[in-house]
XYZ file of C-alpha atoms in Angstrom:
730
model
C -57.568 -9.950 115.409
C -56.296 -11.085 112.013
C -57.769 -14.360 110.854
C -55.253 -17.220 110.575
C -54.684 -18.295 106.971
C -55.778 -21.847 106.193
C -52.866 -24.251 105.560
C -55.023 -26.425 103.291
C -53.947 -26.199 99.650
C -56.346 -25.756 96.698
C -55.961 -29.342 95.437
C -56.766 -30.909 98.809
C -59.739 -28.612 99.198
C -61.015 -29.412 95.695
C -60.735 -33.143 96.372
C -62.623 -32.844 99.678
C -65.397 -30.815 98.053
C -65.774 -32.686 94.736
C -64.815 -36.345 95.239
C -66.991 -39.121 96.622
C -66.407 -38.937 100.359
C -65.001 -42.460 100.886
C -62.458 -41.982 98.068
C -61.451 -38.525 99.333
C -60.868 -39.889 102.845
C -58.836 -42.841 101.498
C -56.505 -40.580 99.511
C -55.963 -38.093 102.335
C -55.259 -40.886 104.842
C -52.287 -42.181 102.792
C -48.829 -41.876 104.410
C -45.863 -42.496 102.092
C -43.096 -41.604 104.524
C -42.293 -41.611 108.219
C -42.130 -37.821 108.238
C -45.769 -37.503 107.153
C -48.257 -36.933 109.989
C -51.114 -39.179 111.042
C -54.398 -37.291 110.467
C -56.528 -39.787 112.435
C -59.701 -39.305 110.417
C -62.843 -41.117 111.628
C -62.826 -44.689 110.333
C -66.459 -44.804 109.226
C -67.658 -42.624 106.358
C -71.316 -41.664 105.914
C -73.561 -43.083 103.223
C -72.888 -41.078 100.007
C -76.650 -40.638 99.536
C -77.005 -38.860 102.910
C -76.061 -35.373 101.722
C -76.293 -33.717 105.139
C -74.016 -36.288 106.820
C -71.569 -36.144 103.909
C -71.413 -32.334 104.138
C -70.726 -32.541 107.885
C -68.019 -35.158 107.304
C -66.314 -32.957 104.696
C -66.260 -30.063 107.176
C -64.865 -32.394 109.840
C -61.989 -33.386 107.547
C -61.282 -29.719 106.788
C -61.262 -28.950 110.518
C -58.815 -31.779 111.244
C -56.426 -30.733 108.465
C -56.578 -27.066 109.522
C -54.664 -27.961 112.717
C -51.590 -29.011 110.713
C -48.854 -26.850 109.226
C -48.463 -26.098 105.526
C -45.271 -28.206 105.341
C -47.036 -31.175 106.919
C -49.830 -31.005 104.350
C -47.525 -30.558 101.328
C -47.191 -34.314 100.457
C -50.988 -34.720 100.490
C -51.372 -31.572 98.364
C -48.950 -32.976 95.779
C -50.839 -36.289 95.614
C -54.131 -34.463 95.128
C -52.590 -32.312 92.388
C -51.456 -35.433 90.498
C -54.909 -37.013 90.797
C -56.688 -33.895 89.561
C -54.280 -33.572 86.619
C -55.512 -36.942 85.315
C -59.138 -36.012 85.901
C -59.466 -33.083 83.485
C -60.401 -33.460 79.803
C -56.956 -34.353 78.436
C -55.859 -36.042 81.633
C -58.772 -38.483 81.753
C -58.179 -39.205 78.064
C -54.610 -40.192 78.887
C -55.761 -42.344 81.795
C -58.391 -44.048 79.626
C -55.830 -44.804 76.913
C -53.477 -46.585 79.324
C -56.320 -48.306 81.171
C -57.543 -49.786 77.866
C -54.054 -51.213 77.292
C -53.377 -52.629 80.747
C -56.582 -53.426 82.637
C -58.274 -56.775 82.851
C -61.965 -56.888 82.026
C -62.798 -56.975 85.734
C -60.628 -53.928 86.495
C -62.102 -52.058 83.530
C -65.606 -52.671 84.858
C -64.637 -51.421 88.319
C -63.147 -48.163 87.107
C -66.047 -47.571 84.705
C -68.422 -47.974 87.644
C -66.937 -44.845 89.271
C -69.332 -41.859 88.997
C -67.053 -39.272 87.341
C -63.491 -38.661 85.987
C -62.194 -37.474 89.373
C -63.357 -40.661 91.083
C -61.874 -42.787 88.273
C -58.525 -41.041 88.712
C -58.662 -41.573 92.501
C -59.618 -45.244 92.050
C -56.628 -45.839 89.754
C -54.304 -44.058 92.197
C -55.538 -46.169 95.120
C -55.795 -49.549 93.416
C -53.438 -49.641 90.419
C -50.625 -47.194 91.168
C -48.369 -48.478 88.377
C -51.062 -47.903 85.756
C -51.721 -44.443 87.221
C -48.019 -43.553 86.942
C -47.837 -44.889 83.369
C -50.816 -42.690 82.513
C -48.998 -39.708 84.044
C -45.984 -40.425 81.835
C -48.209 -40.704 78.769
C -50.068 -37.490 79.652
C -46.761 -35.665 80.054
C -45.362 -37.201 76.856
C -48.217 -35.798 74.791
C -47.316 -32.333 76.080
C -43.545 -32.471 76.300
C -43.002 -30.797 72.929
C -43.676 -27.552 74.812
C -40.813 -28.269 77.230
C -37.898 -27.426 74.925
C -35.159 -27.781 77.513
C -36.245 -31.339 78.299
C -37.117 -32.512 74.799
C -35.202 -33.702 71.741
C -36.287 -35.229 68.453
C -34.067 -37.547 66.412
C -34.478 -39.005 62.947
C -33.384 -42.521 62.099
C -32.538 -43.578 58.523
C -33.554 -47.230 58.285
C -32.399 -49.251 55.294
C -35.576 -51.315 55.497
C -38.946 -50.675 57.094
C -39.619 -52.529 60.351
C -43.090 -53.475 61.508
C -42.890 -52.614 65.164
C -45.322 -52.511 68.035
C -44.988 -52.641 71.804
C -45.118 -56.452 71.857
C -42.094 -56.643 69.550
C -39.856 -54.718 71.963
C -37.695 -56.842 74.243
C -37.981 -54.701 77.371
C -35.393 -56.744 79.315
C -32.689 -56.522 76.643
C -33.336 -52.825 76.068
C -33.224 -52.125 79.829
C -29.876 -53.948 80.020
C -28.489 -51.868 77.140
C -29.675 -48.581 78.684
C -28.172 -49.597 82.044
C -24.861 -50.178 80.241
C -24.723 -46.953 78.204
C -25.842 -44.758 81.126
C -23.398 -46.548 83.477
C -26.191 -46.968 86.011
C -25.474 -48.345 89.470
C -29.052 -49.571 89.956
C -31.549 -51.554 87.914
C -33.286 -49.803 85.019
C -36.818 -50.745 83.932
C -38.464 -50.300 80.528
C -42.169 -50.479 79.737
C -43.490 -50.322 76.151
C -47.017 -49.178 75.241
C -48.793 -48.739 71.900
C -50.244 -45.257 71.363
C -53.271 -45.033 69.063
C -53.398 -42.394 66.362
C -55.089 -39.087 67.083
C -55.900 -36.026 64.986
C -52.534 -34.547 65.954
C -50.290 -37.632 66.065
C -49.902 -40.850 64.039
C -49.759 -44.293 65.639
C -46.695 -44.479 67.889
C -44.931 -46.577 70.514
C -44.134 -45.121 73.923
C -41.350 -46.356 76.182
C -41.192 -45.383 79.827
C -37.632 -45.741 81.107
C -37.289 -45.502 84.876
C -33.825 -45.403 86.458
C -31.997 -44.118 89.504
C -30.280 -40.739 89.298
C -26.824 -39.771 90.613
C -26.341 -40.346 94.338
C -27.221 -37.159 96.196
C -27.631 -35.955 99.750
C -29.516 -33.454 101.881
C -28.940 -32.178 105.410
C -31.433 -33.438 107.965
C -32.255 -31.630 111.214
C -32.925 -34.413 113.690
C -35.323 -34.383 116.615
C -32.394 -34.136 119.071
C -31.263 -30.874 117.420
C -28.216 -32.350 115.705
C -27.611 -32.274 111.973
C -27.235 -35.393 109.919
C -26.922 -36.263 106.248
C -29.410 -38.363 104.315
C -28.028 -40.005 101.167
C -30.515 -40.972 98.471
C -30.768 -41.809 94.795
C -33.584 -39.769 93.182
C -35.920 -41.576 90.774
C -35.423 -40.400 87.196
C -37.561 -41.064 84.158
C -37.118 -40.783 80.410
C -40.085 -41.010 78.061
C -39.475 -42.064 74.449
C -41.995 -42.009 71.611
C -41.180 -43.678 68.304
C -43.393 -42.866 65.322
C -42.769 -45.450 62.572
C -44.440 -43.383 59.826
C -42.077 -40.487 60.537
C -39.119 -42.661 61.518
C -38.726 -40.192 64.337
C -37.647 -40.753 67.940
C -38.811 -38.155 70.460
C -37.386 -38.212 73.978
C -38.160 -36.245 77.103
C -35.713 -36.380 80.036
C -33.919 -33.955 82.344
C -30.459 -34.651 80.914
C -29.457 -34.174 77.242
C -26.956 -36.995 77.682
C -29.733 -39.358 78.775
C -31.867 -38.249 75.818
C -29.175 -39.055 73.282
C -27.979 -42.322 74.821
C -31.481 -43.710 75.385
C -32.340 -42.840 71.767
C -29.187 -44.579 70.502
C -29.912 -47.668 72.625
C -33.492 -47.910 71.335
C -32.415 -47.515 67.705
C -29.694 -50.131 68.092
C -31.667 -52.766 70.042
C -35.249 -52.352 68.822
C -34.754 -50.976 65.292
C -31.547 -52.939 64.564
C -29.965 -49.698 63.373
C -26.173 -49.430 63.021
C -25.449 -46.332 65.119
C -21.704 -46.404 64.312
C -22.333 -46.132 60.563
C -25.391 -43.866 60.610
C -25.762 -41.900 63.844
C -29.205 -40.570 64.695
C -29.823 -37.187 63.113
C -30.642 -34.469 65.613
C -32.189 -31.523 63.793
C -32.959 -28.066 65.180
C -34.955 -25.362 63.416
C -34.215 -21.691 63.972
C -37.060 -19.430 62.826
C -35.579 -16.153 64.042
C -34.742 -15.029 60.475
C -38.458 -14.314 59.975
C -38.352 -11.535 62.561
C -36.757 -9.255 59.976
C -38.352 -10.561 56.796
C -40.922 -13.106 55.677
C -39.389 -13.194 52.192
C -37.221 -16.124 51.081
C -34.425 -15.948 48.497
C -34.204 -18.540 45.690
C -31.133 -20.664 46.458
C -29.149 -22.775 43.998
C -29.614 -26.499 44.590
C -27.721 -28.898 42.335
C -30.015 -30.868 40.031
C -33.071 -28.731 40.812
C -34.480 -25.477 39.418
C -36.532 -23.477 41.947
C -39.225 -21.201 40.483
C -41.094 -20.128 43.644
C -40.327 -20.257 47.356
C -42.786 -18.346 49.511
C -44.018 -18.244 53.089
C -47.765 -18.883 53.079
C -48.374 -19.294 56.797
C -46.836 -17.791 59.899
C -47.818 -18.323 63.532
C -46.369 -16.699 66.627
C -46.946 -17.178 70.336
C -48.045 -14.184 72.373
C -46.186 -14.444 75.666
C -47.518 -17.939 76.453
C -47.754 -21.100 74.329
C -51.569 -21.169 74.691
C -51.946 -17.729 73.039
C -51.157 -17.521 69.354
C -51.608 -15.263 66.337
C -51.580 -16.697 62.814
C -51.661 -15.316 59.265
C -52.265 -17.489 56.198
C -52.284 -16.355 52.548
C -52.599 -17.879 49.069
C -49.515 -18.681 46.996
C -50.122 -15.676 44.727
C -50.040 -13.301 47.696
C -46.950 -11.664 49.158
C -47.305 -12.381 52.887
C -44.874 -9.580 53.732
C -47.029 -7.082 51.839
C -50.270 -8.431 53.378
C -48.847 -8.168 56.906
C -47.682 -4.590 56.280
C -50.944 -3.509 54.633
C -53.377 -4.919 57.205
C -51.319 -5.095 60.403
C -49.130 -2.020 59.979
C -45.500 -1.463 59.054
C -44.270 -2.238 62.563
C -46.575 -5.242 62.906
C -46.329 -7.967 65.498
C -44.684 -10.405 63.064
C -41.709 -8.086 62.730
C -41.470 -7.763 66.508
C -42.128 -11.429 67.261
C -39.813 -13.030 69.754
C -41.026 -16.577 69.110
C -42.318 -18.224 65.932
C -44.170 -21.504 66.506
C -45.080 -22.374 62.916
C -43.936 -21.444 59.429
C -45.532 -22.851 56.255
C -43.523 -22.625 53.016
C -44.627 -23.467 49.452
C -42.003 -24.387 46.855
C -42.478 -24.856 43.092
C -39.632 -26.518 41.211
C -38.611 -28.878 38.472
C -35.770 -31.348 38.282
C -32.959 -30.648 35.825
C -33.829 -32.109 32.402
C -37.486 -32.642 33.401
C -40.125 -30.096 32.339
C -42.707 -31.348 34.846
C -43.496 -28.708 37.461
C -43.538 -30.079 40.977
C -44.551 -28.631 44.339
C -43.316 -29.151 47.881
C -44.928 -27.917 51.094
C -42.666 -27.459 54.131
C -44.089 -26.821 57.585
C -41.744 -26.160 60.500
C -43.364 -26.294 63.946
C -41.192 -24.827 66.651
C -37.533 -25.684 67.071
C -37.713 -29.460 66.718
C -40.452 -30.566 64.352
C -40.905 -30.475 60.590
C -43.353 -32.250 58.268
C -40.465 -33.337 56.014
C -39.796 -36.084 58.537
C -42.974 -37.882 57.394
C -42.503 -37.266 53.649
C -42.206 -40.696 52.001
C -40.300 -39.416 48.942
C -36.551 -39.430 49.809
C -35.768 -36.940 47.016
C -38.355 -34.468 48.315
C -37.073 -34.922 51.875
C -33.517 -34.205 50.749
C -34.589 -31.151 48.758
C -36.619 -29.784 51.648
C -33.798 -30.154 54.156
C -31.315 -28.660 51.677
C -33.563 -25.602 51.264
C -33.969 -25.172 55.021
C -30.195 -25.407 55.407
C -29.614 -22.793 52.677
C -32.072 -20.420 54.360
C -30.296 -20.821 57.710
C -33.335 -22.442 59.308
C -31.957 -25.953 59.793
C -28.951 -27.091 61.789
C -28.364 -30.822 62.141
C -26.688 -32.437 65.128
C -23.361 -34.046 64.299
C -21.472 -35.676 67.149
C -18.022 -34.126 67.590
C -15.494 -36.953 67.682
C -13.197 -37.365 70.686
C -10.128 -36.237 68.762
C -11.675 -32.859 67.938
C -13.030 -32.522 71.484
C -9.558 -33.143 72.945
C -8.130 -30.515 70.590
C -10.596 -27.890 71.860
C -10.520 -29.055 75.503
C -8.906 -25.864 76.844
C -11.549 -23.688 75.162
C -14.379 -25.908 76.398
C -13.025 -25.537 79.933
C -13.107 -21.743 79.484
C -16.768 -21.988 78.421
C -17.566 -24.275 81.336
C -16.125 -21.753 83.795
C -18.347 -18.905 82.592
C -20.891 -17.619 85.074
C -23.471 -16.732 82.420
C -24.950 -19.191 79.954
C -25.077 -16.581 77.205
C -22.028 -15.941 74.983
C -21.393 -13.685 72.002
C -19.815 -14.600 68.712
C -16.973 -12.200 69.554
C -16.054 -14.176 72.660
C -16.189 -17.475 70.785
C -13.887 -16.141 68.087
C -11.551 -14.739 70.720
C -11.014 -18.180 72.268
C -10.851 -19.862 68.863
C -14.157 -21.767 68.675
C -16.457 -22.144 65.679
C -20.050 -21.528 66.851
C -21.558 -23.469 63.931
C -19.554 -26.570 64.853
C -20.569 -26.283 68.514
C -24.215 -25.923 67.480
C -23.963 -29.067 65.367
C -22.427 -30.864 68.340
C -25.239 -29.811 70.674
C -23.025 -27.677 72.942
C -24.504 -24.368 71.815
C -27.804 -22.967 70.576
C -28.522 -19.756 68.717
C -30.421 -17.341 70.887
C -30.938 -13.981 69.253
C -29.052 -10.925 68.063
C -27.830 -7.973 70.080
C -30.107 -4.989 69.520
C -27.857 -2.471 71.292
C -24.038 -2.345 71.163
C -21.340 0.067 72.318
C -19.281 1.885 69.688
C -16.288 4.112 70.387
C -14.998 5.323 67.044
C -14.995 8.424 64.862
C -17.679 10.842 66.029
C -19.858 8.233 67.756
C -19.273 7.311 71.351
C -21.908 5.322 73.211
C -24.770 2.916 72.647
C -26.041 2.428 69.115
C -29.306 0.766 68.132
C -29.215 -2.142 65.694
C -31.867 -2.400 62.978
C -32.370 -4.534 59.852
C -30.534 -3.466 56.704
C -31.453 -3.764 53.037
C -27.992 -5.244 52.449
C -28.054 -9.045 52.833
C -26.018 -10.262 55.791
C -25.694 -6.763 57.265
C -27.453 -4.671 59.913
C -27.588 -0.898 60.220
C -26.593 1.008 63.362
C -28.121 4.259 64.605
C -26.202 6.436 67.077
C -27.507 7.838 70.392
C -28.646 11.049 68.639
C -30.084 9.395 65.534
C -26.894 9.639 63.477
C -25.981 6.976 60.939
C -23.395 4.627 62.481
C -22.960 2.550 59.323
C -23.575 -1.097 58.588
C -22.088 -4.090 60.386
C -22.032 -7.838 59.662
C -25.122 -9.419 61.257
C -23.101 -12.491 62.235
C -20.881 -10.361 64.502
C -23.880 -9.519 66.700
C -25.286 -12.997 67.195
C -25.702 -14.366 70.717
C -25.651 -17.991 71.752
C -26.932 -20.066 74.657
C -24.688 -22.663 76.264
C -26.183 -26.116 76.649
C -24.802 -26.248 80.179
C -25.611 -29.884 80.970
C -24.179 -31.185 77.691
C -21.078 -29.027 78.085
C -20.511 -30.313 81.631
C -20.906 -33.913 80.506
C -18.472 -33.340 77.611
C -15.762 -31.778 79.792
C -16.112 -34.448 82.480
C -16.128 -37.222 79.868
C -12.757 -36.062 78.529
C -11.254 -36.209 82.031
C -12.923 -39.483 83.026
C -10.280 -41.836 81.456
C -7.902 -40.736 84.255
C -10.156 -42.198 86.918
C -9.996 -45.680 88.350
C -13.490 -45.470 89.839
C -16.045 -43.452 87.859
C -19.403 -42.144 89.031
C -20.321 -38.469 88.875
C -22.244 -36.930 91.771
C -23.373 -33.296 91.563
C -22.689 -31.767 94.984
C -23.397 -28.195 93.924
C -23.947 -26.335 90.662
C -20.254 -25.429 90.885
C -18.864 -28.724 92.231
C -19.017 -32.297 90.904
C -17.511 -35.393 92.526
C -16.195 -37.305 89.498
C -14.913 -40.486 91.165
C -11.529 -41.720 92.425
C -8.023 -41.925 91.060
C -5.165 -44.108 92.284
C -2.502 -41.897 93.909
C 0.332 -42.871 96.290
C -1.002 -46.408 96.575
C -4.451 -45.258 97.721
C -7.773 -44.100 96.330
C -8.075 -40.318 96.026
C -11.426 -38.571 95.433
C -11.448 -36.241 92.418
C -13.721 -33.188 92.228
C -14.229 -30.631 89.471
C -14.986 -27.052 90.530
C -16.155 -24.047 88.524
C -15.676 -20.316 89.067
C -12.952 -20.442 91.707
C -12.068 -16.888 90.734
C -15.165 -15.743 92.623
C -14.625 -15.268 96.412
C -18.248 -16.171 97.198
C -17.921 -19.443 95.294
C -14.648 -20.228 97.078
C -16.299 -19.634 100.476
C -19.266 -21.813 99.560
C -17.211 -24.714 98.235
C -14.632 -24.469 101.020
C -17.359 -24.998 103.627
C -18.886 -27.810 101.589
C -15.574 -29.645 101.198
C -14.515 -29.171 104.820
C -17.797 -30.864 105.777
C -16.731 -33.831 103.637
C -13.317 -34.283 105.263
C -14.152 -37.917 106.085
C -13.591 -38.694 102.389
C -9.868 -38.087 102.838
C -7.443 -35.841 100.991
C -8.604 -35.339 97.429
C -7.972 -33.420 94.235
C -10.081 -30.436 93.167
C -9.647 -29.871 89.447
C -10.557 -26.351 88.480
C -11.034 -24.391 85.303
C -9.640 -21.284 87.045
C -5.905 -20.728 86.627
C -5.336 -18.256 89.467
C -6.737 -19.717 92.663
C -5.925 -21.183 96.078
C -3.538 -24.056 96.724
C -6.092 -25.951 98.806
C -9.835 -26.066 99.235
C -10.884 -27.894 102.357
C -8.672 -31.004 102.804
C -7.987 -31.112 99.063
C -5.248 -30.039 96.683
C -6.472 -27.586 94.029
C -5.052 -28.322 90.551
C -5.848 -26.052 87.572
C -6.518 -28.330 84.597
C -5.215 -25.878 81.985
C -1.703 -25.994 83.454
C -1.634 -29.810 83.501
C -2.588 -30.654 79.925
C -1.173 -33.778 78.332
C 1.297 -33.730 75.450
C -0.105 -33.897 71.933
C -0.950 -37.312 70.568
C -1.929 -38.877 73.900
C -5.427 -40.147 74.587
C -5.539 -38.379 77.955
C -6.274 -34.646 77.954
C -4.565 -34.299 81.348
C -1.102 -35.560 82.273
C -1.346 -38.208 84.990
C 2.312 -37.665 85.982
C 1.873 -33.896 86.296
C -1.256 -34.358 88.438
C 0.548 -36.864 90.663
C 3.494 -34.509 91.158
C 1.289 -31.525 92.074
C -0.829 -33.669 94.386
C 2.240 -35.067 96.129
C 3.737 -31.615 96.733
C 0.430 -30.159 97.969
C -0.635 -33.113 100.110
C 1.181 -31.883 103.225
C -0.521 -28.487 103.027
C -3.918 -30.153 102.546
C -3.501 -31.826 105.947
C -2.745 -28.475 107.553
C 0.986 -28.354 106.893
C 3.741 -28.901 109.435
C 3.394 -25.497 111.087
C 0.794 -22.758 111.599
C 0.939 -20.320 108.674
C -1.006 -18.090 106.305
C -0.035 -18.987 102.742
C -0.962 -16.258 100.270
C -1.918 -17.090 96.682
C -2.488 -13.458 95.697
C -3.349 -10.133 97.249
C -6.920 -11.174 97.982
C -6.735 -14.917 98.731
C -4.794 -17.149 101.101
C -4.993 -20.430 103.014
C -4.795 -20.701 106.791
C -2.805 -23.840 107.613
C -3.044 -25.463 111.048
C -1.544 -28.958 111.458
C -4.290 -31.554 111.823
C -7.028 -29.312 110.355
C -8.258 -28.865 106.830
C -6.811 -25.625 105.377
C -9.207 -22.673 105.544
C -9.699 -20.475 102.477
C -9.546 -16.826 103.569
C -10.447 -14.078 101.137
C -10.019 -10.352 101.074
C -7.500 -8.121 102.810
C -9.448 -7.936 106.099
C -9.704 -11.693 106.614
C -6.051 -12.178 105.696
C -4.922 -9.368 108.033
C -6.945 -10.775 110.974
C -5.545 -14.283 110.638
C -1.987 -13.049 110.022
C -2.135 -11.240 113.394
C -3.515 -14.351 115.126
C -0.816 -16.555 113.565
C 1.934 -14.085 114.540
C 0.660 -14.015 118.141
C 0.487 -17.811 118.293
C 4.030 -18.259 116.991
C 5.285 -15.635 119.478
C 3.877 -17.675 122.376
C 1.212 -15.093 123.356
C -1.848 -16.342 121.446
C -4.448 -13.849 122.768
C -4.914 -10.708 120.653
C -6.972 -7.739 121.809
C -10.023 -7.014 119.650
C -8.938 -3.416 118.962
C -5.526 -4.613 117.737
C -7.041 -7.428 115.692
C -9.403 -5.183 113.713
C -7.039 -2.217 113.360
C -7.040 -0.819 109.797
C -9.842 -3.158 108.735
C -12.819 -0.812 108.987
C -14.905 -3.390 110.904
C -16.048 -3.190 114.527
C -15.507 -6.878 115.325
C -13.798 -9.852 113.656
C -17.216 -11.321 112.913
C -18.057 -8.464 110.523
C -15.142 -9.426 108.252
C -16.850 -12.712 107.362
C -20.144 -13.770 105.824
C -22.506 -15.259 108.400
C -22.324 -18.891 107.150
C -18.526 -18.790 107.079
C -18.289 -17.228 110.531
C -20.550 -19.894 111.979
C -18.426 -22.626 110.387
C -15.061 -21.300 111.676
C -16.018 -20.040 115.161
C -14.422 -22.290 117.800
C -12.859 -24.302 114.980
C -10.241 -21.861 113.645
C -10.868 -18.748 115.762
C -12.203 -18.461 119.315
C -12.514 -15.965 122.144
C -9.392 -15.652 124.274
C -8.988 -16.482 127.945
C -9.731 -12.840 128.789
C -12.812 -10.950 127.677
C -12.179 -8.734 124.651
C -9.432 -10.984 123.256
C -9.328 -13.552 120.409
C -7.009 -16.439 119.654
C -6.275 -19.053 117.014
C -7.657 -22.552 117.675
C -4.807 -25.047 117.243
């Protein structure tokens, strides 16, 4: 007989085996929700010095936990994982740092009395949960530079230096400002902590911003077998670190919008910085140019004469951030030649997918000044550069100008609302894309400048296509792209090794959409139409934006993506029919060719309802009202049973008193057309053989996906009064 796998996770097991027995029992006995089980451990724990009794007690705990399911033990496993994370070398250092800042002398003595780091972490979790959670935030903050999608760094140009520490920050005022700019419905809290200097980081200030996220919901299967919905507001957190010596703000948070707005609020309230006159500078560094060459050209910079500009250090990551390969040379060496000579012509630096560090040495003199000067520039990853801490403003400006000339630096520049409104239609096209990757050809086709979108944070450079299709002259098929000796060009090699000529390198660049920022930008442009604002993400393709006043009432407004995809339509139709208690609403969509209704809602393509030029609103309120008014009757099921086609492959089934049903594909449409015809003729039952004739399916059920069939059975279609027959449910 196969042995049953133990449900006990590795973190629980490690805590049972390694922690002092009374602390291990106390942690595992915690219940933080009604759904968590009672383990009913023995109340009395043995004397820690009695090794035999302790060993027996540990085995008893393991035996008790082994009777529970994996899902039941998951909350305890997660708690144990958090505790162990603050008990390793860097974790206990983070805990100690925060403890030193927050604990009273008595508390400090108690935690120091614990026998080892694991017990100290457990003691903090059990007795001072807030301090434990602050230590978690600090521990994560020291590592968040490796989480690129959640991290941004901003520079702030202060007219005068400000002596700032955690005590100087008005946490209440800053929390109020963040609540305002994020339009939060619940209270926001801010906690400021001083961070001591380390070998890697100067003295800094850390802010932990805790706030409620957008209202969300999950389905709950109740004990009586019925389904319910649980509404909740997830706890969100943003961590901000300000380094006065660098005048740099670093922020880690899930949302790019939160990162920017929290940074602006901190700069305005705590640094007294005028955001309207000097917005925070958001710089990104793209090191991909070094994949093809480690050589740097000598650019022309006004007022400066450059004699030497060379790469002296290069570091790449090998698959994982913890594995790296570095090469460092003297200024008289040619690093390109050294890499080729000792690592081979096709060396790893040429093939590198990710550069984590580049060190550049520059020798120059200022115009009219014979004194030779030097400047060292070190770029670490995509968001950090040593120029930020250079105290000489002229050297900082020169360094950033050089990085810009070499195509390494792109600085964030907020796109103003006027320009965003002008490109609204193109942004909607981007938002509707299924993939997050776009090519420069597509961007040019829809009339967007990729460099401007990169500056505005909507786009990021990814890489370059290495294979493209060519159908011209004697070459037909895939060609391989390789570096060219001609600046700004790449060479192409045909499928049989033939020369396919040179092509502009810029034409082959690929870009990554910043999906969250793009969504926020599109929704922000529509938001002025709404009378009640408050976005709630219902699905990756559906957002509830708020309400708008229509026909004397309050109408919910949704925004849907990808309604040209039948699977997406099916998914969102079921989701919206389940929300019919919200009343008839509007579903704005980026798709132009789609259904009239989706659930009990009128579908309105935004690109056919744009406002006239010169208006503040990107959408015409009057046009929306007219379309909503004309489609409202259909959204309630219409006045008669009908199948309303919106194309050869999509239609809406309308039954008075029911939310319209989106039906897709010829088979579904044909089945419901036959049922509607039979109902209108007064003989509602249709024989199965007649219903599925010419469909290629053996039963009506096979024409639908399982989730859709389950949602419409006995609601829109049901078995007839005689076996082998079907009828419409009206």
